Amino acid sequence: AFASPGGADLLLPTVDLSALVVDPALAWLRRQGADLRLGSRVVALARAAGGWQVDGSAADAIVLACTSAEAAR
């Protein structure tokens, strides 16, 4: 498969990866009504009826974007 001409074309982005992937994803999430809290340290996280409690605020769903060690704290 990779031996033929064009079988291993390498595509390199010409823009910053944040502009290519992250920014459009964040914009889409905001259009869907997501409450994004970037760069925020969570002190208290607990399961609650129908979702989660994050620092005392209700949330339907959460995404932890951190290392497993930080998530386990």
XYZ file of N, CA, C and O in Angstrom:
292
model
N 0.822 -1.189 0.000
C 0.000 0.000 0.000
C 0.871 1.260 0.000
O 0.542 2.220 -0.655
N 1.974 1.229 0.766
C 2.817 2.417 0.837
C 3.904 2.420 -0.236
O 4.608 3.396 -0.404
N 4.047 1.327 -0.984
C 5.101 1.226 -1.979
C 4.772 1.978 -3.261
O 5.664 2.383 -3.993
N 3.498 2.193 -3.529
C 3.114 2.881 -4.757
C 3.288 4.393 -4.621
O 3.238 4.934 -3.522
N 3.504 5.070 -5.751
C 3.614 6.537 -5.692
C 2.351 7.144 -5.077
O 1.237 6.766 -5.419
N 2.546 8.039 -4.153
C 1.412 8.670 -3.476
C 0.830 7.830 -2.359
O -0.122 8.223 -1.713
N 1.425 6.669 -2.111
C 0.903 5.767 -1.084
C 1.195 6.223 0.324
O 0.597 5.737 1.274
N 2.106 7.129 0.478
C 2.448 7.607 1.812
C 2.585 9.122 1.814
O 3.539 9.664 2.346
N 1.643 9.811 1.175
C 1.697 11.262 1.155
C 1.623 11.807 2.575
O 0.780 11.393 3.363
N 2.503 12.691 2.889
C 2.548 13.305 4.210
C 1.882 14.673 4.127
O 2.301 15.523 3.332
N 0.850 14.866 4.901
C 0.149 16.146 4.930
C 0.606 16.936 6.144
O 0.506 16.464 7.274
N 1.108 18.105 5.920
C 1.550 18.978 7.001
C 0.648 20.191 7.055
O 0.434 20.855 6.037
N 0.103 20.503 8.225
C -0.774 21.675 8.316
C 0.011 22.957 8.073
O 1.176 23.070 8.437
N -0.660 23.912 7.448
C -0.028 25.211 7.182
C -0.474 26.258 8.189
O -0.079 27.415 8.079
N -1.328 25.845 9.141
C -1.764 26.747 10.205
C -1.488 26.081 11.548
O -1.265 24.872 11.623
N -1.503 26.869 12.578
C -1.334 26.381 13.939
C -2.389 25.315 14.230
O -3.544 25.437 13.827
N -2.011 24.237 14.907
C -2.959 23.156 15.192
C -4.145 23.616 16.029
O -5.242 23.079 15.892
N -3.953 24.607 16.881
C -5.090 25.147 17.633
C -6.114 25.754 16.683
O -7.313 25.561 16.844
N -5.648 26.477 15.693
C -6.562 27.088 14.721
C -7.223 26.023 13.857
O -8.358 26.191 13.414
N -6.544 24.928 13.640
C -7.060 23.864 12.779
C -8.057 22.953 13.494
O -9.062 22.552 12.918
N -7.793 22.643 14.769
C -8.602 21.651 15.482
C -9.314 22.234 16.705
O -10.533 22.121 16.837
N -8.558 22.831 17.597
C -9.106 23.247 18.894
C -10.124 24.371 18.764
O -11.239 24.270 19.287
N -9.775 25.444 18.080
C -10.679 26.590 17.976
C -12.025 26.230 17.334
O -13.075 26.604 17.860
N -12.018 25.480 16.217
C -13.324 25.079 15.656
C -14.121 24.176 16.607
O -15.348 24.289 16.676
N -13.450 23.303 17.328
C -14.155 22.429 18.280
C -14.779 23.240 19.403
O -15.935 23.012 19.784
N -14.045 24.201 19.938
C -14.580 25.052 20.996
C -15.759 25.879 20.488
O -16.771 26.028 21.180
N -15.633 26.402 19.280
C -16.728 27.195 18.699
C -17.975 26.329 18.528
O -19.086 26.771 18.834
N -17.807 25.090 18.065
C -18.942 24.186 17.883
C -19.601 23.886 19.223
O -20.825 23.923 19.342
N -18.793 23.590 20.240
C -19.339 23.303 21.572
C -20.125 24.497 22.112
O -21.213 24.333 22.667
N -19.598 25.706 21.927
C -20.308 26.903 22.393
C -21.634 27.083 21.660
O -22.638 27.442 22.258
N -21.645 26.822 20.347
C -22.893 26.922 19.578
C -23.927 25.903 20.056
O -25.127 26.134 19.930
N -23.466 24.801 20.611
C -24.374 23.778 21.130
C -24.829 24.103 22.555
O -25.602 23.359 23.143
N -24.328 25.207 23.112
C -24.739 25.630 24.441
C -23.853 25.153 25.574
O -24.221 25.266 26.743
N -22.685 24.634 25.248
C -21.776 24.146 26.288
C -21.209 25.306 27.099
O -20.926 26.381 26.567
N -21.062 25.085 28.389
C -20.422 26.039 29.294
C -18.979 25.571 29.455
O -18.716 24.592 30.149
N -18.060 26.243 28.800
C -16.654 25.834 28.815
C -15.900 26.639 29.862
O -15.960 27.860 29.867
N -15.192 25.933 30.692
C -14.383 26.585 31.736
C -12.955 26.110 31.580
O -12.527 25.145 32.214
N -12.226 26.782 30.731
C -10.851 26.401 30.430
C -9.895 26.997 31.448
O -10.078 28.112 31.916
N -8.889 26.242 31.782
C -7.871 26.731 32.707
C -8.358 26.869 34.132
O -7.773 27.613 34.911
N -9.430 26.169 34.468
C -9.992 26.255 35.819
C -9.629 25.011 36.620
O -9.761 23.902 36.123
N -9.188 25.207 37.832
C -8.898 24.069 38.706
C -10.184 23.688 39.423
O -10.837 24.525 40.036
N -10.549 22.428 39.333
C -11.727 21.910 40.021
C -11.310 21.460 41.412
O -10.357 20.707 41.574
N -12.043 21.932 42.430
C -11.738 21.576 43.813
C -12.617 20.424 44.268
O -12.158 19.518 44.956
N -13.897 20.428 43.873
C -14.827 19.388 44.303
C -15.610 18.868 43.108
O -16.192 19.645 42.352
N -15.613 17.541 42.932
C -16.316 16.891 41.835
C -17.052 15.683 42.397
O -16.442 14.844 43.055
N -18.365 15.612 42.160
C -19.152 14.501 42.700
C -20.306 14.165 41.767
O -20.862 15.050 41.115
N -20.661 12.865 41.717
C -21.842 12.442 40.971
C -23.068 12.982 41.681
O -23.119 13.032 42.902
N -24.048 13.390 40.902
C -25.304 13.894 41.451
C -26.436 13.327 40.608
O -26.209 12.802 39.518
N -27.647 13.430 41.092
C -28.811 12.952 40.347
C -28.850 13.636 38.984
O -28.906 14.859 38.903
N -28.775 12.849 37.917
C -28.858 13.409 36.575
C -27.584 14.046 36.075
O -27.590 14.696 35.034
N -26.480 13.909 36.767
C -25.242 14.504 36.269
C -24.149 14.592 37.304
O -23.843 13.629 38.002
N -23.604 15.789 37.441
C -22.435 16.023 38.285
C -22.598 17.319 39.070
O -23.312 18.212 38.652
N -21.855 17.420 40.153
C -21.661 18.675 40.875
C -20.190 19.030 40.731
O -19.310 18.238 41.099
N -19.919 20.186 40.164
C -18.550 20.656 39.965
C -18.393 21.941 40.757
O -18.982 22.967 40.409
N -17.643 21.870 41.837
C -17.457 23.026 42.716
C -18.798 23.651 43.096
O -18.957 24.875 43.111
N -19.798 22.799 43.348
C -21.100 23.276 43.789
C -22.066 23.628 42.676
O -23.224 23.943 42.937
N -21.628 23.585 41.422
C -22.499 23.894 40.288
C -22.908 22.602 39.591
O -22.093 21.702 39.416
N -24.174 22.543 39.152
C -24.673 21.355 38.469
C -24.152 21.299 37.034
O -24.020 22.326 36.371
N -23.861 20.076 36.561
C -23.417 19.861 35.185
C -24.011 18.556 34.681
O -24.073 17.576 35.419
N -24.465 18.556 33.425
C -24.978 17.337 32.807
C -23.853 16.358 32.510
O -24.008 15.150 32.651
N -22.736 16.888 32.039
C -21.589 16.067 31.653
C -20.319 16.876 31.881
O -20.360 18.103 31.939
N -19.219 16.171 32.012
C -17.932 16.847 32.214
C -16.870 16.192 31.351
O -16.992 15.034 30.962
N -15.837 16.950 31.054
C -14.651 16.430 30.388
C -13.458 16.895 31.200
O -13.265 18.100 31.393
N -12.688 15.949 31.700
C -11.470 16.294 32.418
C -10.300 16.212 31.434
O -10.013 15.139 30.928
N -9.695 17.317 31.162
C -8.544 17.355 30.253
C -7.295 17.566 31.088
O -6.777 18.679 31.206
N -6.860 16.482 31.718
C -5.691 16.560 32.592
C -5.049 15.172 32.665
O -5.582 14.208 32.127
N -3.948 15.099 33.356
C -3.289 13.808 33.539
C -4.112 12.958 34.510
O -4.918 13.474 35.283
N -3.882 11.656 34.492
C -4.598 10.770 35.411
C -4.248 11.081 36.856
O -5.096 10.976 37.747
N -3.015 11.498 37.111
C -2.624 11.863 38.473
C -3.414 13.059 38.973
O -3.883 13.089 40.119
N -3.602 14.058 38.115
C -4.401 15.230 38.500
C -5.863 14.851 38.675
O -6.517 15.337 39.590
N -6.392 14.000 37.818
C -7.790 13.585 37.915
C -8.038 12.813 39.207
O -9.135 12.897 39.771
N -7.063 12.079 39.689
C -7.224 11.261 40.889
C -7.154 12.075 42.184
O -7.538 11.590 43.241
N -6.719 13.320 42.099
C -6.564 14.134 43.319
C -7.895 14.420 43.973
O -8.903 14.533 43.471
